[in-house]
XYZ file of N, CA and C in Angstrom:
291
model
N -2.518 1.937 -19.617
C -1.852 0.638 -19.598
C -2.894 -0.444 -19.860
N -2.504 -1.467 -20.555
C -3.409 -2.565 -20.902
C -3.768 -3.391 -19.679
N -4.909 -4.078 -19.769
C -5.350 -4.902 -18.647
C -4.914 -6.358 -18.788
N -4.085 -6.646 -19.796
C -3.618 -8.015 -19.969
C -2.727 -8.427 -18.803
N -2.597 -9.732 -18.634
C -1.770 -10.230 -17.538
C -0.307 -9.920 -17.788
N 0.362 -9.561 -16.733
C 1.794 -9.287 -16.789
C 2.537 -10.554 -16.406
N 3.506 -10.920 -17.201
C 4.243 -12.155 -16.952
C 5.659 -11.855 -16.506
N 6.051 -12.360 -15.344
C 7.456 -12.248 -14.952
C 8.262 -13.227 -15.812
N 9.335 -12.737 -16.428
C 10.168 -13.584 -17.279
C 11.377 -14.125 -16.536
N 11.951 -13.284 -15.695
C 13.136 -13.675 -14.934
C 12.994 -13.195 -13.505
N 13.541 -13.980 -12.596
C 13.551 -13.606 -11.189
C 14.880 -14.061 -10.603
N 15.439 -13.231 -9.748
C 16.746 -13.534 -9.164
C 16.784 -13.081 -7.708
N 17.189 -13.976 -6.834
C 17.338 -13.632 -5.419
C 18.595 -12.792 -5.251
N 18.491 -11.778 -4.422
C 19.630 -10.925 -4.090
C 19.778 -10.932 -2.576
N 20.876 -10.437 -2.089
C 21.135 -10.420 -0.651
C 20.104 -9.624 0.128
N 19.973 -9.945 1.410
C 19.070 -9.206 2.286
C 17.604 -9.395 1.956
N 17.253 -10.564 1.410
C 15.869 -10.870 1.028
C 15.324 -9.877 0.005
N 16.186 -9.486 -0.918
C 15.773 -8.638 -2.035
C 15.594 -9.522 -3.262
N 14.684 -9.114 -4.122
C 14.355 -9.897 -5.300
C 14.362 -8.988 -6.520
N 15.058 -9.412 -7.582
C 15.042 -8.694 -8.854
C 14.121 -9.456 -9.793
N 13.237 -8.715 -10.481
C 12.280 -9.337 -11.397
C 12.241 -8.539 -12.698
N 12.156 -9.256 -13.832
C 11.946 -8.628 -15.140
C 10.654 -9.181 -15.722
N 9.799 -8.267 -16.187
C 8.500 -8.630 -16.748
C 8.507 -8.559 -18.273
N 7.492 -9.174 -18.879
C 7.425 -9.261 -20.335
C 7.220 -7.921 -21.029
N 6.805 -6.880 -20.314
C 6.642 -5.562 -20.931
C 7.904 -4.716 -20.811
N 9.001 -5.310 -20.313
C 10.268 -4.599 -20.189
C 10.527 -4.004 -18.816
N 9.512 -3.934 -17.975
C 9.699 -3.416 -16.619
C 10.576 -4.384 -15.838
N 11.537 -3.830 -15.119
C 12.362 -4.646 -14.239
C 12.743 -3.817 -13.029
N 13.012 -4.502 -11.944
C 13.401 -3.802 -10.740
C 13.551 -4.744 -9.569
N 13.882 -4.145 -8.451
C 14.169 -4.905 -7.241
C 13.155 -4.551 -6.162
N 12.741 -5.548 -5.405
C 11.846 -5.333 -4.269
C 12.497 -5.903 -3.016
N 12.230 -5.260 -1.908
C 12.747 -5.694 -0.611
C 11.659 -6.496 0.091
N 11.926 -7.783 0.297
C 10.954 -8.660 0.949
C 11.344 -8.974 2.389
N 12.306 -8.251 2.924
C 12.811 -8.557 4.268
C 11.739 -8.439 5.345
N 10.697 -7.635 5.113
C 9.629 -7.502 6.110
C 8.845 -8.797 6.274
N 8.936 -9.699 5.291
C 8.238 -10.985 5.366
C 9.108 -12.099 5.952
N 10.409 -11.941 5.872
C 11.342 -12.998 6.301
C 11.100 -13.381 7.760
N 11.060 -14.684 8.000
C 10.895 -15.193 9.354
C 9.470 -15.179 9.873
N 8.514 -14.795 9.035
C 7.110 -14.691 9.462
C 6.229 -15.665 8.693
N 5.354 -16.332 9.397
C 4.377 -17.225 8.767
C 5.020 -18.211 7.811
N 4.433 -18.337 6.615
C 4.964 -19.281 5.632
C 6.358 -18.891 5.163
N 6.724 -17.628 5.347
C 8.034 -17.158 4.900
C 9.167 -17.556 5.846
N 8.851 -18.237 6.957
C 9.893 -18.763 7.853
C 10.828 -19.705 7.109
N 10.322 -20.327 6.047
C 11.139 -21.255 5.265
C 12.375 -20.552 4.695
N 12.302 -19.241 4.488
C 13.456 -18.488 3.984
C 14.613 -18.486 4.973
N 14.333 -18.792 6.249
C 15.397 -18.857 7.256
C 16.331 -20.037 7.012
N 15.871 -21.033 6.274
C 16.702 -22.190 5.942
C 17.695 -21.762 4.864
N 18.990 -21.926 5.126
C 19.996 -21.493 4.143
C 19.734 -22.059 2.747
N 19.789 -21.176 1.761
C 19.630 -21.566 0.368
C 18.216 -21.562 -0.163
N 17.211 -21.514 0.697
C 15.821 -21.586 0.226
C 15.422 -20.320 -0.538
N 15.757 -19.147 -0.025
C 15.368 -17.909 -0.713
C 15.919 -17.883 -2.138
N 17.087 -18.453 -2.323
C 17.750 -18.458 -3.630
C 17.098 -19.410 -4.640
N 16.161 -20.243 -4.204
C 15.489 -21.178 -5.116
C 14.309 -20.549 -5.849
N 14.111 -19.264 -5.717
C 12.976 -18.575 -6.327
C 12.906 -18.851 -7.830
N 11.663 -18.960 -8.321
C 11.434 -19.198 -9.749
C 10.069 -18.635 -10.133
N 9.791 -18.643 -11.427
C 8.478 -18.243 -11.927
C 7.684 -19.520 -12.159
N 6.509 -19.600 -11.560
C 5.676 -20.799 -11.708
C 4.957 -20.781 -13.057
N 4.445 -21.926 -13.503
C 3.695 -21.974 -14.766
C 2.451 -21.080 -14.775
N 1.896 -20.776 -13.592
C 0.728 -19.889 -13.541
C 1.118 -18.457 -13.181
N 2.367 -18.104 -13.429
C 2.988 -16.774 -13.382
C 3.208 -16.178 -11.999
N 3.097 -16.955 -10.957
C 3.446 -16.437 -9.636
C 4.958 -16.551 -9.437
N 5.438 -15.849 -8.447
C 6.848 -15.932 -8.072
C 6.892 -16.850 -6.869
N 7.601 -17.975 -7.003
C 7.461 -19.005 -5.980
C 8.792 -19.578 -5.535
N 8.725 -20.111 -4.302
C 9.855 -20.807 -3.694
C 9.521 -22.283 -3.495
N 8.347 -22.548 -2.982
C 7.861 -23.916 -2.787
C 6.392 -23.927 -3.199
N 5.765 -25.086 -3.139
C 4.332 -25.152 -3.463
C 3.499 -24.310 -2.510
N 4.004 -24.090 -1.304
C 3.262 -23.345 -0.288
C 3.672 -21.881 -0.173
N 4.763 -21.502 -0.811
C 5.276 -20.137 -0.657
C 5.434 -19.495 -2.026
N 4.523 -18.558 -2.301
C 4.589 -17.831 -3.559
C 3.993 -16.445 -3.379
N 4.349 -15.555 -4.287
C 3.843 -14.187 -4.269
C 3.191 -13.876 -5.608
N 2.200 -13.032 -5.569
C 1.489 -12.603 -6.769
C 2.399 -11.699 -7.606
N 2.562 -12.045 -8.873
C 3.407 -11.253 -9.763
C 2.870 -9.829 -9.922
N 1.545 -9.668 -9.922
C 0.961 -8.334 -10.058
C 1.355 -7.434 -8.891
N 1.349 -7.982 -7.684
C 1.726 -7.195 -6.502
C 3.181 -6.749 -6.593
N 4.048 -7.633 -7.073
C 5.459 -7.279 -7.235
C 5.599 -6.198 -8.308
N 4.853 -6.326 -9.400
C 4.869 -5.330 -10.474
C 4.461 -3.955 -9.936
N 3.385 -3.921 -9.155
C 2.919 -2.657 -8.581
C 3.974 -2.038 -7.683
N 4.651 -2.859 -6.895
C 5.685 -2.326 -6.011
C 6.863 -1.774 -6.804
N 7.266 -2.469 -7.849
C 8.393 -2.008 -8.667
C 8.058 -0.703 -9.382
N 6.868 -0.618 -9.962
C 6.503 0.544 -10.777
C 5.938 1.711 -9.980
N 5.384 1.422 -8.806
C 4.721 2.470 -8.042
C 3.337 2.807 -8.583
N 2.855 2.005 -9.516
C 1.529 2.231 -10.093
C 0.439 1.764 -9.135
N -0.769 2.268 -9.367
C -1.955 1.831 -8.642
C -2.583 0.675 -9.415
N -3.276 -0.209 -8.728
C -3.883 -1.372 -9.374
C -4.811 -0.964 -10.518
N -5.529 0.147 -10.392
C -6.431 0.612 -11.456
C -5.670 0.985 -12.726
N -4.398 1.324 -12.593
C -3.612 1.694 -13.771
C -3.216 0.481 -14.604
N -3.160 -0.679 -13.992
C -2.816 -1.876 -14.767
C -4.016 -2.790 -14.986
N -5.068 -2.587 -14.186
C -6.290 -3.392 -14.321
C -7.506 -2.474 -14.233
N -7.738 -1.674 -15.275
C -8.868 -0.733 -15.237
C -10.190 -1.453 -14.973
N -11.001 -0.870 -14.110
C -12.313 -1.436 -13.814
C -12.326 -2.473 -12.710
N -11.175 -2.813 -12.176
C -11.123 -3.849 -11.149
C -11.908 -3.451 -9.902
N -11.794 -2.204 -9.481
C -12.513 -1.794 -8.270
C -14.022 -1.830 -8.490
N -14.478 -1.580 -9.710
C -15.913 -1.664 -9.999
C -16.406 -3.097 -9.840
N -15.589 -4.061 -10.235
C -15.951 -5.469 -10.054
C -16.014 -5.829 -8.580
N -15.085 -5.298 -7.810
C -15.036 -5.593 -6.379
C -16.236 -4.993 -5.649
N -16.725 -3.855 -6.148
C -17.862 -3.188 -5.517
C -19.199 -3.823 -5.897
N -19.202 -4.653 -6.931
C -20.459 -5.250 -7.426
C -20.991 -6.311 -6.496
């Protein structure tokens, strides 16, 4: 797999704090974010309608507010079940340097 950045093209809130995302390489799927609901910065999701405001930010994160966003790469990894080295070869070598 290439090491280029993956761009989320579409994002849609689903019931039960689930999120559907489609990426520019054709990968799409749903992730369950309920483990984050009501915790820390994600408490904002407890306000009716906030979870449904999800969008893709200009810097490719998945965001709800300026303070609440998730890394698109992490969502991609969860959807695909891939390891970070499979989408970003050499990353662990950089971290070890």
